[in-house]
Short mmCIF file of C-alpha atoms in Angstrom, two decimals:
data_model
loop_
_atom_site.label_atom_id
_atom_site.label_comp_id
_atom_site.label_asym_id
_atom_site.label_seq_id
_atom_site.Cartn_x
_atom_site.Cartn_y
_atom_site.Cartn_z
CA ARG A 1 2.94 -6.58 26.71
CA TYR A 2 4.53 -4.26 24.49
CA VAL A 3 8.22 -4.73 22.64
CA ARG A 4 10.55 -2.54 21.91
CA GLN A 5 11.49 -3.60 17.78
CA LEU A 6 14.77 -1.18 18.07
CA GLN A 7 18.00 -3.82 19.85
CA ARG A 8 20.54 -1.23 19.96
CA LEU A 9 21.70 2.48 19.42
CA GLN A 10 25.13 2.63 18.01
CA LEU A 11 26.24 6.23 18.39
CA GLN A 12 29.67 6.08 16.07
CA PHE A 13 31.64 9.58 15.94
CA SER A 14 35.67 10.06 16.04
CA PRO A 15 36.24 12.57 19.17
CA THR A 16 38.49 15.28 17.54
CA ALA A 17 36.70 15.64 14.33
CA ALA A 18 34.89 19.32 13.73
CA ASP A 19 30.85 18.23 13.09
CA THR A 20 30.80 16.04 16.07
CA ARG A 21 30.28 19.06 18.17
CA GLY A 22 26.86 17.49 19.07
CA ALA A 23 27.64 13.81 19.14
CA ARG A 24 29.86 14.74 22.09
CA GLN A 25 27.52 17.37 23.82
CA PHE A 26 24.56 13.95 23.41
CA VAL A 27 27.31 11.86 25.30
CA GLU A 28 28.32 14.63 27.92
CA GLU A 29 24.68 15.39 28.68
CA ALA A 30 21.60 13.56 27.07
CA ALA A 31 23.30 10.12 26.55
CA LEU A 32 22.50 9.31 30.25
CA ASP A 33 18.64 10.84 30.34
CA PHE A 34 17.68 8.93 27.14
CA ALA A 35 19.48 5.17 28.03
CA ARG A 36 17.55 5.24 31.79
CA GLN A 37 13.96 6.45 29.46
CA HIS A 38 14.70 4.01 27.61
CA PRO A 39 15.90 0.85 29.16
CA ASP A 40 14.86 -1.68 26.69
CA VAL A 41 16.99 -0.19 24.13
CA VAL A 42 20.57 -0.57 24.55
CA LEU A 43 22.84 2.18 24.50
CA TYR A 44 26.99 1.57 22.17
CA ILE A 45 29.10 4.65 22.18
CA ASN A 46 31.93 4.28 19.94
CA PRO A 47 34.67 7.07 19.71
CA ARG A 48 37.14 5.76 16.98
CA SER A 49 38.29 6.86 13.70
CA CYS A 50 35.30 7.41 10.96
CA PRO A 51 34.61 9.74 8.35
CA ALA A 52 31.57 10.72 9.64
CA PRO A 53 29.68 10.67 12.30
CA VAL A 54 27.44 7.71 12.12
CA LEU A 55 24.33 6.29 14.73
CA LEU A 56 23.47 2.86 13.91
CA ALA A 57 20.14 1.46 14.36
CA GLU A 58 19.38 -2.20 14.95
CA TYR A 59 15.67 -3.78 14.63
CA LEU A 60 14.70 -7.24 15.83
CA ASN A 61 13.96 -8.30 12.89
CA GLY A 62 17.65 -7.91 11.57
CA THR A 63 17.11 -4.55 9.73
CA VAL A 64 20.17 -1.63 10.15
CA ARG A 65 19.37 1.82 9.44
CA GLU A 66 22.39 4.33 9.71
CA GLU A 67 21.70 7.73 10.21
CA LEU A 68 23.81 10.65 9.66
CA ILE A 69 24.67 12.89 12.73
CA ALA A 70 26.98 15.42 11.09
CA ASN A 71 26.23 19.42 12.11
CA LYS A 72 23.92 18.26 14.22
CA THR A 73 22.76 20.17 17.59
CA SER A 74 21.93 17.20 20.91
CA GLU A 75 18.09 18.26 20.73
CA GLU A 76 18.14 17.11 17.16
CA ILE A 77 19.91 13.93 18.06
CA VAL A 78 17.84 13.26 20.71
CA GLN A 79 15.00 13.99 18.69
CA LEU A 80 16.23 11.14 16.30
CA ALA A 81 17.08 9.25 18.54
CA THR A 82 13.43 9.16 19.72
CA LYS A 83 12.53 8.80 16.58
CA LEU A 84 13.78 5.62 15.21
CA ALA A 85 13.75 4.25 19.08
CA GLY A 86 9.71 4.65 17.97
CA GLN A 87 9.93 2.24 14.51
CA SER A 88 9.94 -0.17 14.23
CA GLY A 89 12.17 -2.92 11.49
CA LEU A 90 10.20 -3.30 8.87
CA ASP A 91 11.82 -0.69 5.86
CA ILE A 92 10.23 2.31 5.21
CA ILE A 93 7.87 1.50 1.44
CA ARG A 94 4.50 2.95 0.88
CA ILE A 95 1.99 0.36 1.69
CA ARG A 96 0.01 -0.99 -1.12
CA LYS A 97 -3.15 -2.30 0.99
CA PRO A 98 -3.94 -1.42 4.69
CA PHE A 99 -4.95 -5.08 4.96
CA HIS A 100 -3.58 -8.45 4.65
CA THR A 101 -4.94 -12.08 5.08
CA ASN A 102 -3.51 -15.48 5.46
CA ASN A 103 -6.80 -16.79 5.30
CA PRO A 104 -8.92 -14.45 2.46
CA SER A 105 -11.04 -17.84 1.00
CA ILE A 106 -13.87 -19.13 3.78
CA GLN A 107 -16.17 -21.64 1.14
CA GLY A 108 -13.69 -22.09 -0.92
CA GLN A 109 -12.40 -19.69 -4.02
CA TRP A 110 -14.39 -19.56 -7.31
CA HIS A 111 -12.99 -22.11 -9.93
CA PRO A 112 -14.56 -22.54 -13.07
CA LEU A 113 -16.20 -25.97 -11.82
CA THR A 114 -18.01 -24.33 -8.22
CA ASN A 115 -21.39 -23.87 -10.34
CA LYS A 116 -21.85 -25.81 -12.40
CA PRO A 117 -23.65 -29.49 -11.73
CA SER A 118 -21.74 -31.98 -10.21
CA THR A 119 -22.27 -34.57 -12.90
CA LEU A 120 -19.39 -32.08 -14.75
CA THR A 121 -16.43 -34.07 -12.14
CA VAL A 122 -18.04 -36.65 -10.78
CA GLN A 123 -17.07 -39.85 -11.68
CA GLY A 124 -19.01 -42.97 -10.51
CA PRO A 125 -20.37 -46.75 -11.26
CA ARG A 126 -24.16 -44.84 -9.99
CA LEU A 127 -24.12 -42.43 -12.54
CA GLN A 128 -25.09 -42.61 -16.29
CA PRO A 129 -23.68 -41.17 -19.42
CA GLN A 130 -25.83 -38.08 -20.97
CA MET B 1 24.98 36.31 -4.75
CA VAL B 2 28.30 35.85 -3.08
CA LEU B 3 29.96 35.23 -6.27
CA LEU B 4 29.54 37.42 -8.08
CA SER B 5 32.06 38.09 -11.12
CA ALA B 6 33.64 35.90 -13.34
CA PRO B 7 37.48 34.30 -12.41
CA ARG B 8 35.30 34.24 -8.99
CA TRP B 9 32.62 31.84 -10.26
CA LEU B 10 34.96 29.57 -12.42
CA ARG B 11 36.68 28.94 -8.90
CA SER B 12 33.95 26.34 -8.11
CA ARG B 13 33.03 23.43 -9.98
CA VAL B 14 29.98 21.10 -9.23
CA THR B 15 31.37 17.47 -7.50
CA ASP B 16 28.50 15.70 -6.93
CA ARG B 17 27.42 15.10 -10.97
CA PHE B 18 27.42 12.10 -10.45
CA TRP B 19 24.97 11.29 -7.84
CA ARG B 20 22.29 14.50 -9.20
CA VAL B 21 22.26 12.45 -12.38
CA GLN B 22 21.60 9.48 -10.46
CA GLU B 23 18.48 10.22 -8.27
CA VAL B 24 16.89 11.07 -12.08
CA LEU B 25 18.33 7.86 -13.53
CA LYS B 26 17.26 5.14 -10.70
CA TYR B 27 13.13 6.12 -11.85
CA ALA B 28 14.64 5.37 -15.34
CA ARG B 29 15.72 2.06 -14.31
CA HIS B 30 13.47 -0.02 -16.17
CA PHE B 31 12.63 1.62 -19.40
CA ARG B 32 13.54 0.35 -22.52
CA GLY B 33 15.70 1.73 -25.35
CA ARG B 34 18.79 4.34 -24.43
CA LYS B 35 16.03 6.54 -21.67
CA ASN B 36 16.78 3.69 -19.21
CA ARG B 37 21.31 4.62 -19.83
CA CYS B 38 21.27 8.13 -20.77
CA TYR B 39 20.48 11.57 -18.72
CA LYS B 40 19.64 13.36 -21.68
CA LEU B 41 16.64 11.66 -22.89
CA ALA B 42 15.80 9.75 -19.02
CA VAL B 43 15.00 13.47 -18.18
CA ARG B 44 12.20 13.81 -20.66
CA SER B 45 10.92 10.39 -20.07
CA VAL B 46 11.06 10.68 -15.75
CA CYS B 47 9.21 13.67 -16.48
CA ARG B 48 6.47 12.74 -18.87
CA ALA B 49 6.09 8.85 -16.05
CA PHE B 50 5.44 11.26 -13.21
CA VAL B 51 2.78 13.51 -14.65
CA ARG B 52 0.81 10.11 -16.25
CA SER B 53 1.11 8.73 -12.65
CA THR B 54 -0.02 11.83 -11.38
CA LYS B 55 -3.07 11.78 -13.82
CA ALA B 56 -3.27 8.04 -13.58
CA ARG B 57 -5.01 8.05 -10.13
CA ARG B 58 -8.45 9.76 -11.56
CA GLU B 59 -7.93 7.29 -14.65
CA LYS B 60 -7.58 3.78 -11.73
CA LYS B 61 -10.55 4.59 -9.84
CA ARG B 62 -12.66 4.22 -13.12
CA PHE B 63 -10.77 0.97 -14.66
CA LEU B 64 -10.93 -0.43 -11.11
CA ARG B 65 -15.04 0.37 -10.92
CA ALA B 66 -15.74 -1.04 -14.45
CA LEU B 67 -13.48 -4.14 -13.74
CA TRP B 68 -15.65 -5.29 -10.71
CA ILE B 69 -18.52 -4.08 -13.11
CA THR B 70 -17.37 -6.97 -15.71
CA ARG B 71 -16.51 -9.93 -12.55
CA ILE B 72 -19.85 -9.04 -10.86
CA GLU B 73 -21.99 -9.47 -14.01
CA ALA B 74 -20.04 -12.30 -15.00
CA ALA B 75 -20.97 -13.32 -11.61
CA CYS B 76 -24.31 -13.30 -12.17
CA LEU B 77 -25.23 -14.35 -15.20
CA GLU B 78 -23.79 -18.13 -13.69
CA HIS B 79 -26.36 -17.65 -11.75
CA GLY B 80 -28.96 -16.63 -14.07
CA LEU B 81 -29.60 -13.33 -13.68
CA LYS B 82 -28.07 -9.64 -15.68
CA TYR B 83 -25.75 -6.69 -13.89
CA PRO B 84 -28.47 -4.33 -14.21
CA GLY B 85 -31.32 -6.36 -12.87
CA PHE B 86 -28.89 -7.79 -9.90
CA ILE B 87 -27.79 -4.40 -8.42
CA SER B 88 -31.46 -2.75 -8.51
CA ASN B 89 -32.95 -5.16 -7.06
CA LEU B 90 -30.48 -4.92 -4.17
CA LEU B 91 -30.24 -1.76 -3.65
CA LYS B 92 -34.35 -2.32 -3.38
CA SER B 93 -33.56 -4.52 -0.82
CA GLN B 94 -31.43 -2.79 1.15
CA VAL B 95 -28.45 -4.19 0.81
CA GLU B 96 -26.05 -1.72 0.09
CA LEU B 97 -22.60 -3.76 -0.60
CA ASN B 98 -20.63 -1.75 -3.33
CA ARG B 99 -18.98 -2.54 -6.08
CA LYS B 100 -15.70 -3.48 -5.00
CA MET B 101 -17.15 -6.03 -2.07
CA ILE B 102 -19.30 -8.15 -4.00
CA ALA B 103 -16.76 -8.41 -6.53
CA ASP B 104 -14.31 -9.75 -3.40
CA LEU B 105 -17.76 -12.10 -2.97
CA ALA B 106 -18.06 -13.72 -5.33
CA ILE B 107 -13.98 -14.95 -5.99
CA TYR B 108 -13.83 -16.27 -2.39
CA GLU B 109 -17.56 -16.58 -0.62
CA PRO B 110 -19.48 -18.34 -3.20
CA LYS B 111 -22.39 -19.59 -1.47
CA THR B 112 -22.72 -15.97 -0.46
CA PHE B 113 -22.95 -14.51 -3.67
CA LYS B 114 -25.29 -16.74 -4.51
CA SER B 115 -27.61 -16.12 -1.95
CA LEU B 116 -27.80 -13.19 -2.35
CA ALA B 117 -28.20 -13.80 -6.39
CA ALA B 118 -31.43 -15.57 -5.09
CA LEU B 119 -32.50 -12.42 -2.79
CA ALA B 120 -31.97 -10.00 -5.69
CA GLU B 121 -34.45 -12.87 -7.77
CA ARG B 122 -36.85 -13.44 -5.51
CA ARG B 123 -37.09 -9.18 -5.15
CA ARG B 124 -37.39 -9.09 -8.90
CA GLN B 125 -40.56 -11.73 -8.54
CA GLU B 126 -42.00 -9.77 -5.84
CA GLY B 127 -41.69 -6.76 -7.45
CA PHE B 128 -43.53 -8.53 -10.72
CA LEU B 129 -45.94 -8.94 -8.96
CA ALA B 130 -46.81 -5.76 -7.20
CA ALA B 131 -46.69 -3.49 -10.65
CA LEU B 132 -48.66 -6.56 -12.67
CA GLY B 133 -50.58 -8.43 -9.65
CA ASP B 134 -52.54 -4.11 -8.83
CA GLY B 135 -53.34 -5.10 -5.14
CA LYS B 136 -55.75 -7.90 -4.49
CA GLU B 137 -52.88 -9.59 -3.73
CA PRO B 138 -50.64 -9.19 -0.11
CA GLU B 139 -47.59 -7.37 -0.32
CA GLY B 140 -44.84 -9.25 -0.95
CA ILE B 141 -41.98 -10.50 2.17
CA PHE B 142 -38.55 -8.80 0.88
CA SER B 143 -39.91 -6.13 -0.02
CA ARG B 144 -40.26 -4.96 2.82
CA ILE B 145 -38.39 -1.72 3.89
CA VAL B 146 -36.83 -0.91 6.97
CA HIS B 147 -36.41 2.05 8.49
CA HIS B 148 -33.63 3.16 10.80
CA TYR B 149 -34.41 6.44 11.50
#
Protein backbone atom coordinates (compact mmCIF):
# COMPACT_ATOMS: atom_id res chain seq x y z
CA ARG A 1 0.00 0.00 0.00
CA TYR A 2 1.16 3.52 -0.70
CA VAL A 3 2.69 5.39 2.25
CA ARG A 4 3.02 9.12 1.70
CA GLN A 5 6.62 10.17 2.31
CA LEU A 6 5.73 13.68 3.41
CA GLN A 7 5.34 13.81 7.18
CA ARG A 8 4.47 17.41 7.95
CA LEU A 9 4.21 20.77 6.28
CA GLN A 10 4.94 23.83 8.43
CA LEU A 11 3.78 27.18 7.10
CA GLN A 12 5.77 29.94 8.88
CA PHE A 13 4.82 33.51 8.08
CA SER A 14 4.35 36.84 9.84
CA PRO A 15 0.78 38.03 9.47
CA THR A 16 1.65 41.70 9.02
CA ALA A 17 4.34 41.52 6.31
CA ALA A 18 3.47 42.56 2.80
CA ASP A 19 4.87 39.57 0.92
CA THR A 20 2.78 37.07 2.88
CA ARG A 21 -0.44 38.03 1.12
CA GLY A 22 -0.52 34.78 -0.82
CA ALA A 23 0.23 32.76 2.32
CA ARG A 24 -2.59 34.49 4.23
CA GLN A 25 -5.03 33.86 1.37
CA PHE A 26 -3.90 30.25 1.26
CA VAL A 27 -4.56 29.89 5.01
CA GLU A 28 -7.97 31.48 4.72
CA GLU A 29 -9.21 29.63 1.66
CA ALA A 30 -7.22 26.63 0.48
CA ALA A 31 -5.51 25.20 3.56
CA LEU A 32 -8.56 23.24 4.77
CA ASP A 33 -9.19 21.75 1.33
CA PHE A 34 -5.54 20.78 1.02
CA ALA A 35 -5.59 19.18 4.47
CA ARG A 36 -8.74 17.22 3.62
CA GLN A 37 -7.32 16.01 0.31
CA HIS A 38 -4.09 14.85 1.98
CA PRO A 39 -5.23 13.23 5.25
CA ASP A 40 -1.86 11.64 5.98
CA VAL A 41 0.07 14.94 5.93
CA VAL A 42 0.02 17.11 9.06
CA LEU A 43 -0.28 20.82 8.24
CA TYR A 44 1.01 23.28 10.86
CA ILE A 45 0.27 26.99 10.50
CA ASN A 46 2.69 29.14 12.55
CA PRO A 47 2.09 32.87 12.40
CA ARG A 48 5.23 34.26 13.98
CA SER A 49 7.54 37.16 13.27
CA CYS A 50 10.00 35.68 10.79
CA PRO A 51 11.93 37.59 8.11
CA ALA A 52 10.59 35.62 5.15
CA PRO A 53 7.58 33.33 4.75
CA VAL A 54 8.66 29.73 4.44
CA LEU A 55 6.98 26.40 3.72
CA LEU A 56 8.89 23.70 5.58
CA ALA A 57 8.42 20.10 4.39
CA GLU A 58 9.70 17.19 6.51
CA TYR A 59 9.90 13.70 5.08
CA LEU A 60 9.95 10.24 6.60
CA ASN A 61 13.66 9.74 5.90
CA GLY A 62 14.52 12.95 7.79
CA THR A 63 15.18 15.42 4.99
CA VAL A 64 13.80 18.91 5.54
CA ARG A 65 13.05 21.13 2.56
CA GLU A 66 12.44 24.87 2.86
CA GLU A 67 10.59 26.69 0.11
CA LEU A 68 10.18 30.45 0.06
CA ILE A 69 6.62 31.54 -0.57
CA ALA A 70 7.15 35.31 -0.55
CA ASN A 71 5.11 37.11 -3.22
CA LYS A 72 3.38 33.99 -4.42
CA THR A 73 -0.32 33.67 -5.05
CA SER A 74 -2.53 31.23 -3.23
CA GLU A 75 -2.81 28.95 -6.28
CA GLU A 76 0.96 28.80 -6.64
CA ILE A 77 1.31 27.82 -2.98
CA VAL A 78 -1.28 25.08 -3.47
CA GLN A 79 0.63 23.75 -6.48
CA LEU A 80 3.89 23.88 -4.53
CA ALA A 81 2.35 22.02 -1.62
CA THR A 82 0.94 19.28 -3.84
CA LYS A 83 4.33 18.95 -5.55
CA LEU A 84 6.05 18.55 -2.19
CA ALA A 85 3.42 16.05 -1.09
CA GLY A 86 4.14 13.90 -4.11
CA GLN A 87 7.92 13.88 -3.60
CA SER A 88 9.90 11.49 -1.48
CA GLY A 89 12.64 12.81 0.77
CA LEU A 90 15.52 11.65 -1.43
CA ASP A 91 18.01 14.32 -2.54
CA ILE A 92 17.27 15.86 -5.89
CA ILE A 93 20.54 15.13 -7.64
CA ARG A 94 21.45 13.36 -10.84
CA ILE A 95 20.90 9.60 -10.57
CA ARG A 96 24.03 8.02 -11.98
CA LYS A 97 22.47 4.69 -12.96
CA PRO A 98 18.79 3.75 -13.29
CA PHE A 99 19.49 0.32 -11.83
CA HIS A 100 21.07 -1.03 -8.66
CA THR A 101 21.59 -4.49 -7.14
CA ASN A 102 22.90 -5.65 -3.81
CA ASN A 103 23.89 -9.03 -5.32
CA PRO A 104 25.48 -8.34 -8.70
CA SER A 105 27.08 -11.77 -9.00
CA ILE A 106 25.27 -15.09 -8.74
CA GLN A 107 27.95 -17.46 -10.00
CA GLY A 108 30.70 -15.71 -8.10
CA GLN A 109 32.62 -12.68 -9.31
CA TRP A 110 35.59 -13.24 -11.57
CA HIS A 111 39.00 -13.26 -9.91
CA PRO A 112 42.31 -14.14 -11.56
CA LEU A 113 42.11 -17.75 -10.43
CA THR A 114 38.61 -18.60 -11.73
CA ASN A 115 39.71 -20.03 -15.03
CA LYS A 116 42.99 -21.52 -13.93
CA PRO A 117 43.28 -25.27 -13.14
CA SER A 118 42.58 -25.90 -9.51
CA THR A 119 45.99 -27.55 -9.01
CA LEU A 120 47.33 -24.03 -8.47
CA THR A 121 45.32 -23.40 -5.35
CA VAL A 122 44.50 -26.78 -3.87
CA GLN A 123 47.03 -28.16 -1.45
CA GLY A 124 46.55 -31.67 -0.21
CA PRO A 125 48.24 -34.96 0.44
CA ARG A 126 46.95 -36.45 -2.86
CA LEU A 127 48.51 -33.70 -4.96
CA GLN A 128 51.78 -34.52 -6.68
CA PRO A 129 54.10 -31.53 -7.12
CA GLN A 130 54.68 -30.80 -10.85
CA MET B 1 15.05 51.49 -19.67
CA VAL B 2 14.07 53.40 -16.62
CA LEU B 3 17.49 54.71 -15.52
CA LEU B 4 18.12 56.93 -18.52
CA SER B 5 20.65 59.47 -17.28
CA ALA B 6 23.96 59.17 -15.46
CA PRO B 7 22.85 60.70 -12.15
CA ARG B 8 20.06 58.10 -11.92
CA TRP B 9 22.46 55.23 -12.72
CA LEU B 10 24.88 56.17 -9.97
CA ARG B 11 22.20 55.86 -7.33
CA SER B 12 21.76 52.10 -7.82
CA ARG B 13 24.42 49.69 -6.63
CA VAL B 14 25.01 45.96 -6.85
CA THR B 15 24.26 44.41 -3.47
CA ASP B 16 24.42 40.68 -4.24
CA ARG B 17 27.80 40.53 -5.94
CA PHE B 18 28.93 37.89 -3.41
CA TRP B 19 26.24 35.43 -4.49
CA ARG B 20 26.78 36.11 -8.18
CA VAL B 21 30.46 35.26 -7.71
CA GLN B 22 29.73 32.19 -5.60
CA GLU B 23 27.47 30.77 -8.32
CA VAL B 24 30.52 30.46 -10.53
CA LEU B 25 33.09 29.59 -7.87
CA LYS B 26 31.05 26.63 -6.57
CA TYR B 27 31.80 24.81 -9.83
CA ALA B 28 35.51 25.60 -9.55
CA ARG B 29 36.14 24.39 -6.01
CA HIS B 30 37.95 21.21 -7.04
CA PHE B 31 40.29 22.92 -9.49
CA ARG B 32 44.00 23.30 -9.00
CA GLY B 33 45.80 26.56 -8.33
CA ARG B 34 44.39 30.07 -8.22
CA LYS B 35 41.48 29.30 -10.49
CA ASN B 36 39.61 27.73 -7.56
CA ARG B 37 39.75 31.03 -5.63
CA CYS B 38 39.99 33.97 -8.00
CA TYR B 39 36.84 34.86 -9.91
CA LYS B 40 38.46 36.18 -13.05
CA LEU B 41 40.49 33.02 -13.58
CA ALA B 42 37.64 30.80 -12.44
CA VAL B 43 35.17 32.15 -15.00
CA ARG B 44 37.40 31.09 -17.87
CA SER B 45 38.15 27.67 -16.36
CA VAL B 46 34.53 26.90 -15.53
CA CYS B 47 33.40 27.87 -19.02
CA ARG B 48 36.00 25.61 -20.61
CA ALA B 49 35.10 22.81 -18.19
CA PHE B 50 31.42 22.98 -19.18
CA VAL B 51 32.26 23.00 -22.90
CA ARG B 52 34.53 20.01 -22.44
CA SER B 53 31.89 18.12 -20.48
CA THR B 54 29.29 18.60 -23.24
CA LYS B 55 31.73 17.46 -25.91
CA ALA B 56 32.88 14.52 -23.81
CA ARG B 57 29.41 12.99 -23.75
CA ARG B 58 29.98 11.83 -27.32
CA GLU B 59 33.46 10.56 -26.49
CA LYS B 60 32.18 8.66 -23.46
CA LYS B 61 30.20 6.29 -25.66
CA ARG B 62 33.27 5.48 -27.74
CA PHE B 63 35.44 5.10 -24.67
CA LEU B 64 33.06 2.72 -22.91
CA ARG B 65 32.67 0.60 -26.02
CA ALA B 66 36.44 0.29 -26.32
CA LEU B 67 36.62 -0.67 -22.63
CA TRP B 68 34.01 -3.40 -23.07
CA ILE B 69 35.81 -4.74 -26.13
CA THR B 70 39.10 -4.90 -24.21
CA ARG B 71 37.45 -6.76 -21.37
CA ILE B 72 35.70 -9.26 -23.66
CA GLU B 73 38.95 -9.82 -25.52
CA ALA B 74 40.79 -10.58 -22.27
CA ALA B 75 38.04 -12.90 -21.08
CA CYS B 76 37.76 -14.92 -24.28
CA LEU B 77 41.55 -15.24 -24.55
CA GLU B 78 41.39 -17.05 -21.21
CA HIS B 79 39.16 -19.60 -22.92
CA GLY B 80 41.38 -19.90 -25.97
CA LEU B 81 39.40 -17.77 -28.46
CA LYS B 82 40.15 -14.46 -30.09
CA TYR B 83 37.77 -11.50 -30.01
CA PRO B 84 36.84 -11.27 -33.73
CA GLY B 85 36.14 -14.99 -33.90
CA PHE B 86 34.14 -14.88 -30.68
CA ILE B 87 31.90 -11.99 -31.73
CA SER B 88 31.35 -13.15 -35.30
CA ASN B 89 30.50 -16.71 -34.24
CA LEU B 90 28.11 -15.46 -31.56
CA LEU B 91 26.32 -13.37 -34.16
CA LYS B 92 26.13 -16.29 -36.54
CA SER B 93 24.56 -18.41 -33.81
CA GLN B 94 21.90 -15.68 -33.40
CA VAL B 95 23.03 -14.64 -29.92
CA GLU B 96 22.43 -10.90 -30.08
CA LEU B 97 24.05 -9.72 -26.87
CA ASN B 98 25.69 -6.32 -26.96
CA ARG B 99 29.22 -5.79 -25.75
CA LYS B 100 28.14 -4.17 -22.50
CA MET B 101 26.16 -7.24 -21.41
CA ILE B 102 28.86 -9.69 -22.52
CA ALA B 103 31.44 -7.71 -20.54
CA ASP B 104 29.19 -7.71 -17.45
CA LEU B 105 28.62 -11.45 -17.83
CA ALA B 106 32.35 -12.04 -18.13
CA ILE B 107 32.92 -10.21 -14.84
CA TYR B 108 29.99 -11.34 -12.73
CA GLU B 109 28.98 -14.68 -14.28
CA PRO B 110 32.17 -16.44 -15.44
CA LYS B 111 30.52 -19.81 -16.00
CA THR B 112 27.92 -18.31 -18.34
CA PHE B 113 30.71 -16.63 -20.25
CA LYS B 114 32.54 -19.93 -20.50
CA SER B 115 29.46 -21.52 -22.04
CA LEU B 116 29.17 -18.61 -24.50
CA ALA B 117 32.81 -19.11 -25.47
CA ALA B 118 32.18 -22.84 -25.96
CA LEU B 119 29.17 -22.05 -28.15
CA ALA B 120 31.24 -19.71 -30.28
CA GLU B 121 33.99 -22.31 -30.59
CA ARG B 122 31.53 -25.01 -31.66
CA ARG B 123 29.96 -22.74 -34.26
CA ARG B 124 33.44 -21.89 -35.50
CA GLN B 125 34.30 -25.56 -36.01
CA GLU B 126 31.00 -26.18 -37.78
CA GLY B 127 31.74 -23.21 -40.01
CA PHE B 128 35.10 -24.71 -40.93
CA LEU B 129 33.49 -28.07 -41.69
CA ALA B 130 30.84 -26.47 -43.86
CA ALA B 131 33.44 -24.46 -45.77
CA LEU B 132 36.05 -27.20 -46.21
CA GLY B 133 33.89 -30.36 -46.29
CA ASP B 134 31.78 -29.16 -49.28
CA GLY B 135 28.34 -30.60 -49.16
CA LYS B 136 28.56 -34.30 -48.33
CA GLU B 137 28.33 -34.07 -44.53
CA PRO B 138 25.07 -32.90 -42.94
CA GLU B 139 24.79 -29.33 -41.68
CA GLY B 140 25.98 -28.58 -38.18
CA ILE B 141 23.45 -28.43 -35.36
CA PHE B 142 24.46 -25.03 -34.06
CA SER B 143 24.51 -23.54 -37.56
CA ARG B 144 20.75 -23.76 -37.87
CA ILE B 145 18.95 -20.43 -38.05
CA VAL B 146 15.62 -19.82 -36.31
CA HIS B 147 13.29 -17.44 -38.20
CA HIS B 148 11.13 -15.26 -35.98
CA TYR B 149 8.63 -13.95 -38.47
